[in-house]
Short mmCIF file of C-alpha atoms in Angstrom, two decimals:
data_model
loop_
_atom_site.label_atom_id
_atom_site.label_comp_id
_atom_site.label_asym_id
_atom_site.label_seq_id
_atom_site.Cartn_x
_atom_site.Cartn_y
_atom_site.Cartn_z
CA UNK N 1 9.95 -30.72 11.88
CA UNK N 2 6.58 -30.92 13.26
CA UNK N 3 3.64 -29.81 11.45
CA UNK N 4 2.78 -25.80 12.03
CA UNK N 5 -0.27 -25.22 13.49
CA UNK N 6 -0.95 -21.91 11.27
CA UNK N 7 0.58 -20.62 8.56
CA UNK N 8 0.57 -16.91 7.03
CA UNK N 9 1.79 -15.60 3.77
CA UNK N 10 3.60 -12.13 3.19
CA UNK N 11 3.91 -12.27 -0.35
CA UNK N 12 5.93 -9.08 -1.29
CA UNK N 13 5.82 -7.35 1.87
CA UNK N 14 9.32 -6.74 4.14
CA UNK N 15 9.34 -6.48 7.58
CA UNK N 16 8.98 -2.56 7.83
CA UNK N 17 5.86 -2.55 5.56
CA UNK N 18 3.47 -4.64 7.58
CA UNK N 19 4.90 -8.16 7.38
CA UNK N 20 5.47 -8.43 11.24
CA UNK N 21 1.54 -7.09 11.73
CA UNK N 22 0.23 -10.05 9.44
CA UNK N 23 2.40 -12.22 11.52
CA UNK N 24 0.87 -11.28 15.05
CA UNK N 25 -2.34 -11.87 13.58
CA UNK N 26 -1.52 -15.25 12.86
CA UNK N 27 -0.01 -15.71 15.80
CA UNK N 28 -2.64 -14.56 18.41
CA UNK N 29 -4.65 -17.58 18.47
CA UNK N 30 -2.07 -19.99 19.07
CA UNK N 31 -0.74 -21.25 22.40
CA UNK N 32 2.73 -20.50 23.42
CA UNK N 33 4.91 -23.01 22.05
CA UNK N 34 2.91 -23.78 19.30
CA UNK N 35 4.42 -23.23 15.49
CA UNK N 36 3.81 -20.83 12.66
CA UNK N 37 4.80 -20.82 9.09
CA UNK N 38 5.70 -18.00 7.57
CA UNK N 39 5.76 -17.64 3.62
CA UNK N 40 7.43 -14.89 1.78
CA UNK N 41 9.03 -13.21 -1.29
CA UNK N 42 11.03 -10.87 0.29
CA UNK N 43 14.97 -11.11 0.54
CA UNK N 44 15.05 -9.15 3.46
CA UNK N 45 12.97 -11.02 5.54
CA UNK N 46 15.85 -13.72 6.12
CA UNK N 47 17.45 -11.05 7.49
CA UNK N 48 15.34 -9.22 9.50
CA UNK N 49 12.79 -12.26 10.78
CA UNK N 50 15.44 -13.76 13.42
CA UNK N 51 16.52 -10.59 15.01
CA UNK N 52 12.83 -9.47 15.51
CA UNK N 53 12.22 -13.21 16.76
CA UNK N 54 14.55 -12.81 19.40
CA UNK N 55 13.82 -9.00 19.94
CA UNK N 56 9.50 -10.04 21.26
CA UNK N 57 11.17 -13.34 22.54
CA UNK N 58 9.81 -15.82 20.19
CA UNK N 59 11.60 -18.81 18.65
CA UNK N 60 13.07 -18.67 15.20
CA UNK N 61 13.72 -21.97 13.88
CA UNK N 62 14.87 -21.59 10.55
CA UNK N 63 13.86 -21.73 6.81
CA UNK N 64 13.12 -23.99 4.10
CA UNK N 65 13.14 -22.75 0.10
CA UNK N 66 9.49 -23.35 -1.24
CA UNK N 67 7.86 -22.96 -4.95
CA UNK N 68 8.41 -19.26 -5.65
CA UNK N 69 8.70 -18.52 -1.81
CA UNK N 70 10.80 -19.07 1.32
CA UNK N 71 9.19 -20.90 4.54
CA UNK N 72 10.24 -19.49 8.02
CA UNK N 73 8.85 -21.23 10.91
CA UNK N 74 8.75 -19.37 14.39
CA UNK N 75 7.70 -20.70 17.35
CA UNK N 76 5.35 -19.14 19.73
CA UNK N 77 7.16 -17.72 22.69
CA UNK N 78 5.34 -16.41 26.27
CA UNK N 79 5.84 -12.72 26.41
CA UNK N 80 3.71 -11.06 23.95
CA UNK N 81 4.02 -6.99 25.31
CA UNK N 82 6.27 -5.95 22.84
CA UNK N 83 4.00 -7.24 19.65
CA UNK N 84 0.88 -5.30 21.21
CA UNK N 85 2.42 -2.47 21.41
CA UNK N 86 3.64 -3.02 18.03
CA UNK N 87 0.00 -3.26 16.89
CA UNK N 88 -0.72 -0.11 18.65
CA UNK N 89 1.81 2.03 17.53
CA UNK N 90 0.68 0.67 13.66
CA UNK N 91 -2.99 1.78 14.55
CA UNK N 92 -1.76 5.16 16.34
CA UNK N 93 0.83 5.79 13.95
CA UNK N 94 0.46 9.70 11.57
CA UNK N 95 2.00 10.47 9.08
CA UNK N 96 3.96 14.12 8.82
CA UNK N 97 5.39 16.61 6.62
CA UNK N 98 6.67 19.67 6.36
CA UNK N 99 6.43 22.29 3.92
CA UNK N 100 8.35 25.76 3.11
CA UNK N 101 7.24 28.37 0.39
CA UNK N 102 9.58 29.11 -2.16
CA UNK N 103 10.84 32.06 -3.71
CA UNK N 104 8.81 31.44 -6.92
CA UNK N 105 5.44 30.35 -6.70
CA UNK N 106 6.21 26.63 -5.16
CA UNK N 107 6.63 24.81 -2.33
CA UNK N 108 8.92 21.96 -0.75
CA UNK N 109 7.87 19.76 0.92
CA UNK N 110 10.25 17.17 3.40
CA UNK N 111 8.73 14.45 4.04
CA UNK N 112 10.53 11.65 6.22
CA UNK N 113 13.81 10.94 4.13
CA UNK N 114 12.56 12.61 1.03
CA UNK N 115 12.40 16.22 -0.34
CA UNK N 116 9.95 17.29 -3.32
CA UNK N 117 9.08 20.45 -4.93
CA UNK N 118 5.38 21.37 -5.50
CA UNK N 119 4.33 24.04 -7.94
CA UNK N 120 1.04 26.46 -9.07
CA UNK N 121 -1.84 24.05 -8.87
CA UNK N 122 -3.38 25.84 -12.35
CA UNK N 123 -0.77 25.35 -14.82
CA UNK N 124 -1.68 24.65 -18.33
CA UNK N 125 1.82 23.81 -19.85
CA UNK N 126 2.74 20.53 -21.22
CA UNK N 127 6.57 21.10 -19.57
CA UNK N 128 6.26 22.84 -16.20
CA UNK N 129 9.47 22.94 -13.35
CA UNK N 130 7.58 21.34 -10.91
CA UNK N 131 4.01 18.83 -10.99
CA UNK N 132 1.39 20.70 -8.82
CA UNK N 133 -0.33 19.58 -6.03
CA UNK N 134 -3.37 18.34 -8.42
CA UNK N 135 -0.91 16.46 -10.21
CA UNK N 136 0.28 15.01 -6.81
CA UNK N 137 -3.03 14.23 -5.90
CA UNK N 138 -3.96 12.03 -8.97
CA UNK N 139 -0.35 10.55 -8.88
CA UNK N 140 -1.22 9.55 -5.03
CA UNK N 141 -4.90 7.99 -6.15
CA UNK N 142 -2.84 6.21 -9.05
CA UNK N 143 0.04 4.29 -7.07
CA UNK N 144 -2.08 3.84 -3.65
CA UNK N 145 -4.33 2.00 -6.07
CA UNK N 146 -1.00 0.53 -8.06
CA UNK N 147 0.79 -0.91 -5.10
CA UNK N 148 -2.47 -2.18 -3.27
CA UNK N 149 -3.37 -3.72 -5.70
CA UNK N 150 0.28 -6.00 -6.20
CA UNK N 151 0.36 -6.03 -2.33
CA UNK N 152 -3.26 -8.43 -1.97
CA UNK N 153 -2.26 -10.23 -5.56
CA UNK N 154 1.25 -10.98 -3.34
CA UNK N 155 -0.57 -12.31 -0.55
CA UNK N 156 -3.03 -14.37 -2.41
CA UNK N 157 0.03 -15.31 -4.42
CA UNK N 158 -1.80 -14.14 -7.59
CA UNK N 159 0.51 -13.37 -10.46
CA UNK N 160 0.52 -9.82 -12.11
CA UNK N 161 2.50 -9.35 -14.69
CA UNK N 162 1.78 -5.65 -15.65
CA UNK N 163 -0.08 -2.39 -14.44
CA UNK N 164 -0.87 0.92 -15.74
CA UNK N 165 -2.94 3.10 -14.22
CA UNK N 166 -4.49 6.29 -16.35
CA UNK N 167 -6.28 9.37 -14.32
CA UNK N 168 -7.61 12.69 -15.54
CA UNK N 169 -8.94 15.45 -13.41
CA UNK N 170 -11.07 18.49 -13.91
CA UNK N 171 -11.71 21.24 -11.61
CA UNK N 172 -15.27 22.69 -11.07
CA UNK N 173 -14.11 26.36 -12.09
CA UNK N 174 -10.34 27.05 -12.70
CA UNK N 175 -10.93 30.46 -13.03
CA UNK N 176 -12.54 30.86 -9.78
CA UNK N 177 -9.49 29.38 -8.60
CA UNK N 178 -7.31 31.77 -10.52
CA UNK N 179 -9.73 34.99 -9.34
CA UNK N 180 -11.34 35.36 -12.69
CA UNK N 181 -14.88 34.50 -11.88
CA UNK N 182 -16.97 34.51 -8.78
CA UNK N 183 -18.96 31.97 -9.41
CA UNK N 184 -18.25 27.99 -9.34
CA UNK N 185 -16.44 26.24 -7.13
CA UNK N 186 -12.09 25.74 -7.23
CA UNK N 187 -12.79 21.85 -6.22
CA UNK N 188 -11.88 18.48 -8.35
CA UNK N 189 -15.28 17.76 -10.24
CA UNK N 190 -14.13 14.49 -11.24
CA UNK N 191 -11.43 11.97 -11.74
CA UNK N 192 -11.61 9.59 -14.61
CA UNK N 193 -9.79 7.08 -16.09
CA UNK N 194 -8.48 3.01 -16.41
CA UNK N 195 -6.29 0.39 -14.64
CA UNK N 196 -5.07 -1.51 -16.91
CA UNK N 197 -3.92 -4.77 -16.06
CA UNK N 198 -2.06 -7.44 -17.73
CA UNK N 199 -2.16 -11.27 -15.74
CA UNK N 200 -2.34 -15.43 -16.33
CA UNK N 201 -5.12 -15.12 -13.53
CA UNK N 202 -8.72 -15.42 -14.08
CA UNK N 203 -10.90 -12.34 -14.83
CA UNK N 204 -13.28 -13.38 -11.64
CA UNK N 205 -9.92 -13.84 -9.41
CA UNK N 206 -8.68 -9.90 -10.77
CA UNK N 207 -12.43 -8.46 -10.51
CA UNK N 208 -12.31 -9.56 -6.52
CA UNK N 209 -8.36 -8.29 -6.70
CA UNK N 210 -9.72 -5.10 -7.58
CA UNK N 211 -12.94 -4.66 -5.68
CA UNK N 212 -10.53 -5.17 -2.81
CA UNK N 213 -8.18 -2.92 -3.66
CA UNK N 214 -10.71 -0.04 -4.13
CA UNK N 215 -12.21 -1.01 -0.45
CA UNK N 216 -8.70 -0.82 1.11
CA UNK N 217 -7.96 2.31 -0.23
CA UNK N 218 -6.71 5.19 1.99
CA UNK N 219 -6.57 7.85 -0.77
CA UNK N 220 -9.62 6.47 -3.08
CA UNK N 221 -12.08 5.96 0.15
CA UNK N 222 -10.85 9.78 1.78
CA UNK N 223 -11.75 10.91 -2.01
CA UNK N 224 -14.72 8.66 -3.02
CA UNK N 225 -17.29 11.08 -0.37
CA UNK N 226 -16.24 13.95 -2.03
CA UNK N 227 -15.47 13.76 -5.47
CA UNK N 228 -17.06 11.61 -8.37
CA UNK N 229 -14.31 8.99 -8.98
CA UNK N 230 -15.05 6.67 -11.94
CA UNK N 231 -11.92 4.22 -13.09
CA UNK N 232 -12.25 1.63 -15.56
CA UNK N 233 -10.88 -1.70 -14.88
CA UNK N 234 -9.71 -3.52 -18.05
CA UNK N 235 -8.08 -7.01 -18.40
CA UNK N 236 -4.97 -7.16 -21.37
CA UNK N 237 -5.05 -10.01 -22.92
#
């Protein structure tokens, strides 16, 4: 097979999670005809790759097992409409949910396939029915940080071997919140904490891992303006 004239890796990603966007990026600069390899982890791609090959009318020419990937090699085909508007509906695209009140003091919330209760934002127990929407908040900074962080290790085909990510948040006056006081302010003061991490790489490689992560950030850079965010990064050894 003839040499590729680009090549792109996926690492982790399927598909449905932004695969096929990487891919048109690689693919834009080449002429039509021309050849692209394709690296990835993921199963599903083998699946998937061909029938969205012939779906924007490219050429799918088949695979080739690699060291701890696969190599898919498509070739560049003339009619490009159906990838741009891909890469449009990607930049247009909103996410949506929608929430009912409860009989008790919660609220449910559907979002796409998935249904999950929220409850009082100022509970104190240890054991409560539901998280509340703090908790929800923290859990969202924690695993956007979590899974960005293994998505650009994937794609720079960095190995991770664990993650743990620690938060803690305070409120600038609970009882202001809970119409005790009239003074303060009900908004998160501050979120603290670590990300722990646990990998063979180098501590320079995982520092630039994890400056990147925090700059890619939906939920820490739509938090960062408001809120005083300060997480530890710490190497395992």
């Amino acid at each position: 097979m003839e040499n590729p004239k680009a090549i792109c890796d996926g690492g982790d990603l399927d598909c449905g999670s932004g695969l096929l966007l990487i891919i048109k990026k690689a693919m834009d600069p080449l002429l039509d005809g021309e050849l692209l390899e394709v690296r990835s982890r993921e199963r599903t791609v083998a699946d998937d790759l061909p029938a969205w090959c012939r779906m924007v009318n490219h050429e799918f020419l088949g695979s080739e097992p690699g060291d701890h990937t696969t190599r898919y090699f498509i070739r560049k085909g003339a009619r490009q409409e159906e990838l741009e508007a891909d890469f449009e509906a990607a930049r247009g695209y909103k996410w949506n949910v929608r929430v009912q009140g409860e009989r008790t003091l919660s609220a449910k919330v559907h979002s796409r396939n998935h249904t999950f209760v929220v409850g009082k934002p100022a509970d104190f127990s240890s054991k409560v029915a539901a998280p509340s929407a703090i908790d929800y908040l923290l859990g969202a900074l924690a695993s956007d940080l979590t899974v960005g962080f293994k998505a650009l290790a994937s794609r720079r085909n960095l190995e991770i071997d664990q993650l743990e990510v620690s938060l803690k948040a305070g409120l600038d006056n609970v009882l202001f919140h809970l119409e005790m006081e009239d003074a303060g302010s009900p908004k998160v003061k501050e979120v603290t904490g670590t990300f722990y991490v646990s990998s063979p790489q180098s501590d320079e490689d995982l520092e630039k891992l994890w400056n990147k992560t925090l700059e890619r950030s939906p939920i820490y850079q739509t938090l960062k303006p408001s809120i005083n965010i300060n997480i530890q990064f710490m190497i395992v050894y």
